[in-house]
């Protein structure tokens, strides 16, 4: 009898197409309240793809989307997916003060829990914006009752990333309690961490790159991958809003081919919600109670071994 396949984590950041941070500093931010919502159609399409594959996922839902589309959040939960927090207003963490961030993540958690009736345990920052200048956010998350974070990308990028952070899931003891960190997936080649986690990397690069990366994680490293995507990434009908050439490429390229690639991915690999993957690995305990140990803060966090 062969070894059981490794179950990877499928995660979806549920937000409108115009919430993406490529629009920060553009006129779109001033008019976004006038733009037609597309999140219900694209999210339901993605849920249908997951249903067809017999797969459930973690949906990191933006609090503002939950307020505008409460029935969508209830439907996500009803269809068996984990509800987690993407914050409330899709603001980069390092552009907020600690108090502003606390209010944002608290508001999102309360909104989502009221709608789905279950504890919201996980958080992912918009654009992975927990970086070295915003590590204080980890203390806030633990203090606000989150059990895991999925915001620290161990790569170099112009907007996010901590290249020397561990590549695999690890535990931090924050002043607010124990917090599990679940980084998006990378592989190590030529001394560099290279992203194979999804998002724009999945849309822009050939499918073979993602397949190679996840297969390498599963077979060679015996680790589950943590994959992410957005409903707007399978919505080629979304309006083309004004962006610079590079940001336009990042946001709009290959929208018409991503759904087919996602269907193939769901066929090639096994997936489950992130909470389930972390619990199977023994990293995350059951939801009945949270540890509340005094920690050493974030400064020594990256000395912790990856697990």
Coordinates of C-alpha atoms in Angstrom, one line a residue:
X1 CA 0.0 0.0 0.0
X2 CA 1.4 3.4 -1.0
X3 CA 1.8 6.4 1.2
X4 CA -1.3 8.6 1.5
X5 CA -1.1 11.8 -0.6
X6 CA -0.3 14.9 1.3
X7 CA -3.2 17.2 1.7
X8 CA -2.4 20.8 0.7
X9 CA -4.2 24.0 1.9
X10 CA -6.5 25.8 -0.5
X11 CA -7.2 29.4 0.5
X12 CA -9.2 32.1 -1.2
X13 CA -9.1 35.8 -0.4
X14 CA -12.7 37.0 -0.9
X15 CA -12.6 40.6 -2.0
X16 CA -13.8 42.8 -4.9
X17 CA -11.5 43.2 -7.9
X18 CA -11.1 46.9 -7.0
X19 CA -9.9 46.2 -3.5
X20 CA -6.5 45.0 -4.7
X21 CA -3.7 47.2 -3.5
X22 CA -2.4 47.9 -7.0
X23 CA -5.1 50.6 -7.0
X24 CA -3.7 52.4 -3.9
X25 CA -2.8 55.9 -4.8
X26 CA -4.9 55.9 -8.0
X27 CA -8.2 57.6 -8.8
X28 CA -9.9 54.2 -8.5
X29 CA -9.7 54.6 -4.7
X30 CA -11.8 57.8 -4.9
X31 CA -14.6 56.2 -7.0
X32 CA -14.6 52.6 -5.9
X33 CA -17.9 53.1 -4.0
X34 CA -19.5 53.8 -7.3
X35 CA -18.2 50.6 -9.1
X36 CA -20.5 47.7 -9.6
X37 CA -19.9 44.7 -7.3
X38 CA -18.7 41.5 -8.9
X39 CA -17.7 39.5 -5.9
X40 CA -20.8 37.4 -5.5
X41 CA -20.7 36.0 -9.0
X42 CA -17.0 35.3 -9.1
X43 CA -17.0 33.8 -5.6
X44 CA -19.9 31.5 -6.3
X45 CA -18.2 30.4 -9.5
X46 CA -15.1 29.5 -7.5
X47 CA -17.2 27.6 -4.9
X48 CA -18.8 25.6 -7.7
X49 CA -15.3 24.6 -9.0
X50 CA -14.4 23.4 -5.5
X51 CA -17.7 21.5 -5.2
X52 CA -17.0 19.8 -8.5
X53 CA -13.6 18.7 -7.2
X54 CA -15.0 17.6 -3.9
X55 CA -12.7 20.1 -2.1
X56 CA -13.3 22.6 0.6
X57 CA -11.1 25.7 1.3
X58 CA -10.4 28.5 3.7
X59 CA -12.0 31.7 2.7
X60 CA -10.3 34.8 4.0
X61 CA -13.2 37.1 3.7
X62 CA -12.9 40.9 3.8
X63 CA -15.1 42.4 6.5
X64 CA -16.4 45.1 4.1
X65 CA -17.5 42.4 1.7
X66 CA -19.2 40.5 4.6
X67 CA -21.1 43.7 5.5
X68 CA -22.2 44.3 1.9
X69 CA -22.9 40.6 1.1
X70 CA -23.9 38.8 4.3
X71 CA -25.7 36.0 2.4
X72 CA -22.6 35.2 0.5
X73 CA -20.7 34.6 3.8
X74 CA -23.4 32.4 5.1
X75 CA -23.4 30.5 1.8
X76 CA -19.6 30.0 2.0
X77 CA -20.0 28.5 5.5
X78 CA -23.0 26.5 4.6
X79 CA -21.0 24.9 1.7
X80 CA -18.5 23.6 4.2
X81 CA -15.6 26.1 3.9
X82 CA -13.7 27.6 6.7
X83 CA -14.4 31.4 7.3
X84 CA -11.3 33.4 8.2
X85 CA -10.5 37.1 8.3
X86 CA -8.9 39.2 5.6
X87 CA -9.3 42.3 7.8
X88 CA -12.0 44.8 7.3
X89 CA -11.0 47.5 4.8
X90 CA -8.1 45.9 2.8
X91 CA -5.5 48.4 4.1
X92 CA -1.9 47.5 4.1
X93 CA -0.9 46.7 7.7
X94 CA 2.2 48.9 7.7
X95 CA 0.2 51.9 6.7
X96 CA -1.9 51.7 9.9
X97 CA -1.1 52.4 13.5
X98 CA -1.4 49.6 16.0
X99 CA -4.6 51.0 17.2
X100 CA -6.1 51.3 13.7
X101 CA -5.0 47.8 12.9
X102 CA -6.6 46.5 16.1
X103 CA -9.9 48.1 15.3
X104 CA -9.7 46.7 11.7
X105 CA -9.1 43.1 12.7
X106 CA -11.5 43.2 15.7
X107 CA -14.3 44.6 13.5
X108 CA -13.7 42.0 10.8
X109 CA -13.7 39.1 13.3
X110 CA -16.9 40.2 15.0
X111 CA -18.6 40.8 11.7
X112 CA -17.7 37.3 10.3
X113 CA -18.4 35.4 13.5
X114 CA -21.9 37.0 13.8
X115 CA -22.7 35.9 10.2
X116 CA -21.2 32.3 10.2
X117 CA -21.8 31.4 13.9
X118 CA -18.4 29.9 14.3
X119 CA -15.1 31.1 15.7
X120 CA -12.9 32.9 13.2
X121 CA -9.4 31.6 14.0
X122 CA -7.3 32.7 11.0
X123 CA -6.1 36.0 9.5
X124 CA -4.3 37.0 6.3
X125 CA -3.2 40.5 5.8
X126 CA -4.0 42.4 2.5
X127 CA -1.0 41.9 0.2
X128 CA 0.9 39.9 2.9
X129 CA 1.7 43.2 4.5
X130 CA 3.0 41.9 7.8
X131 CA 6.6 42.7 7.2
X132 CA 9.6 43.6 9.3
X133 CA 8.2 47.1 9.9
X134 CA 4.8 45.7 11.1
X135 CA 5.7 42.7 13.2
X136 CA 3.9 44.4 16.1
X137 CA 0.7 43.2 14.3
X138 CA 1.4 39.6 15.5
X139 CA 0.9 40.7 19.1
X140 CA -2.3 42.4 18.2
X141 CA -3.6 39.3 16.4
X142 CA -2.9 37.0 19.3
X143 CA -4.4 39.5 21.7
X144 CA -7.6 39.8 19.6
X145 CA -8.2 36.0 19.7
X146 CA -6.7 34.8 16.4
X147 CA -5.1 31.4 16.5
X148 CA -3.1 31.6 13.3
X149 CA -1.8 34.1 10.8
X150 CA -1.0 33.5 7.1
X151 CA 0.6 36.9 6.3
X152 CA 4.4 36.5 6.2
X153 CA 5.7 35.7 2.7
X154 CA 9.3 34.5 2.9
X155 CA 10.4 36.2 -0.3
X156 CA 11.7 39.5 -1.6
X157 CA 9.0 41.7 -3.2
X158 CA 8.5 45.4 -3.7
X159 CA 5.3 45.4 -1.5
X160 CA 5.8 42.6 1.0
X161 CA 8.0 39.8 2.2
X162 CA 10.5 38.8 4.9
X163 CA 13.1 36.7 2.9
X164 CA 14.8 35.2 6.0
X165 CA 11.5 34.1 7.6
X166 CA 10.9 30.3 7.9
X167 CA 9.4 28.7 4.8
X168 CA 7.2 26.3 6.6
X169 CA 4.6 26.6 9.4
X170 CA 6.0 27.7 12.8
X171 CA 4.8 28.7 16.2
X172 CA 5.3 32.1 17.9
X173 CA 4.7 32.9 21.5
X174 CA 3.4 36.5 21.5
X175 CA 2.6 38.7 24.5
X176 CA -1.1 38.1 23.6
X177 CA -0.7 34.3 23.4
X178 CA 0.4 31.5 21.1
X179 CA 0.1 32.3 17.4
X180 CA 0.8 29.8 14.5
X181 CA 2.3 31.4 11.4
X182 CA 1.4 29.7 8.1
X183 CA 3.5 31.2 5.2
X184 CA 2.4 30.9 1.6
X185 CA 4.5 28.3 -0.2
X186 CA 7.9 28.6 -1.7
X187 CA 10.6 26.3 -2.9
X188 CA 14.3 26.8 -2.3
X189 CA 16.5 26.9 -5.5
X190 CA 19.9 28.5 -6.0
X191 CA 19.9 30.0 -2.5
X192 CA 16.6 31.8 -3.1
X193 CA 13.0 31.3 -1.9
X194 CA 10.8 31.2 -5.0
X195 CA 7.0 31.5 -4.8
X196 CA 4.8 28.6 -5.9
X197 CA 1.8 29.7 -3.7
X198 CA -0.7 30.9 -6.3
X199 CA -2.1 34.4 -6.9
X200 CA -0.4 36.4 -9.6
X201 CA 2.4 33.8 -9.7
X202 CA -0.2 31.2 -10.7
X203 CA -1.8 33.5 -13.3
X204 CA 1.3 34.9 -14.9
X205 CA 3.6 31.8 -15.0
X206 CA 3.1 28.5 -16.8
X207 CA 1.0 26.0 -15.0
X208 CA 4.0 23.6 -15.0
X209 CA 5.8 25.9 -12.5
X210 CA 3.1 25.6 -9.9
X211 CA 2.8 21.9 -10.4
X212 CA 6.5 21.4 -10.1
X213 CA 6.7 23.5 -7.0
X214 CA 3.8 21.7 -5.2
X215 CA 5.1 18.3 -6.3
X216 CA 8.5 19.2 -4.9
X217 CA 7.0 20.3 -1.6
X218 CA 4.9 17.1 -1.3
X219 CA 7.4 14.5 -2.5
X220 CA 10.8 15.9 -1.7
X221 CA 10.1 18.0 1.4
X222 CA 7.1 16.0 2.6
X223 CA 5.3 19.3 3.3
X224 CA 1.8 20.5 2.4
X225 CA 1.6 23.5 0.1
X226 CA -0.4 26.6 1.1
X227 CA -2.0 27.9 -2.1
X228 CA -4.0 31.1 -2.5
X229 CA -6.2 32.7 -5.1
X230 CA -8.9 35.4 -5.4
X231 CA -12.4 35.2 -7.0
X232 CA -11.6 38.1 -9.3
X233 CA -8.8 36.1 -10.8
X234 CA -11.3 33.9 -12.6
X235 CA -13.4 36.9 -13.7
X236 CA -12.2 38.0 -17.2
X237 CA -15.3 40.2 -17.6
X238 CA -14.3 42.6 -14.9
X239 CA -13.8 46.2 -16.1
X240 CA -10.3 47.3 -17.0
X241 CA -9.6 50.2 -14.6
X242 CA -6.7 52.7 -15.2
X243 CA -3.3 51.3 -13.9
X244 CA 0.3 51.7 -14.8
X245 CA 1.7 49.2 -17.3
X246 CA 3.4 47.0 -14.6
X247 CA 0.4 47.1 -12.3
X248 CA -2.0 46.4 -15.1
X249 CA 0.1 43.3 -16.1
X250 CA 0.0 42.1 -12.5
X251 CA -3.7 42.5 -12.1
X252 CA -5.2 41.7 -15.5
X253 CA -2.9 39.3 -17.3
X254 CA -4.3 35.8 -18.0
X255 CA -7.6 36.3 -16.3
X256 CA -9.2 34.3 -19.1
X257 CA -7.0 31.2 -18.5
X258 CA -6.9 31.0 -14.8
X259 CA -10.1 29.0 -14.2
X260 CA -8.9 26.2 -16.5
X261 CA -5.5 26.1 -14.6
X262 CA -7.3 26.0 -11.3
X263 CA -9.5 23.1 -12.4
X264 CA -6.3 21.3 -13.4
X265 CA -4.7 22.0 -10.1
X266 CA -7.7 20.7 -8.1
X267 CA -7.4 17.5 -10.2
X268 CA -3.7 17.1 -9.8
X269 CA -3.4 17.6 -6.0
X270 CA -5.5 17.1 -2.8
X271 CA -6.6 20.1 -0.9
X272 CA -8.4 21.0 2.3
X273 CA -9.0 24.2 4.4
X274 CA -5.9 25.6 6.1
X275 CA -7.3 25.1 9.6
X276 CA -7.7 21.4 8.8
X277 CA -4.2 21.1 7.4
X278 CA -2.7 22.8 10.5
X279 CA -4.7 20.6 12.8
X280 CA -3.6 17.4 11.0
X281 CA 0.0 18.5 11.3
X282 CA -0.5 19.0 15.1
X283 CA 0.4 22.7 14.8
X284 CA -3.0 24.0 15.6
X285 CA -5.1 22.7 18.4
X286 CA -8.9 22.2 18.4
X287 CA -11.0 25.3 18.4
X288 CA -12.4 24.7 21.9
X289 CA -9.8 26.9 23.6
X290 CA -6.8 29.0 23.0
X291 CA -3.5 29.1 24.8
X292 CA -2.7 32.3 26.6
X293 CA 1.0 32.0 27.5
X294 CA 3.3 34.9 28.1
X295 CA 5.6 35.2 25.1
X296 CA 8.9 36.8 24.3
X297 CA 7.5 39.1 21.6
X298 CA 8.3 39.2 17.9
X299 CA 11.9 40.1 18.0
X300 CA 13.1 36.5 18.4
X301 CA 10.3 34.9 16.5
X302 CA 12.3 33.8 13.5
X303 CA 14.6 31.7 15.6
X304 CA 11.8 29.3 16.1
X305 CA 12.1 26.1 14.1
X306 CA 9.8 25.5 11.1
X307 CA 7.5 22.6 11.8

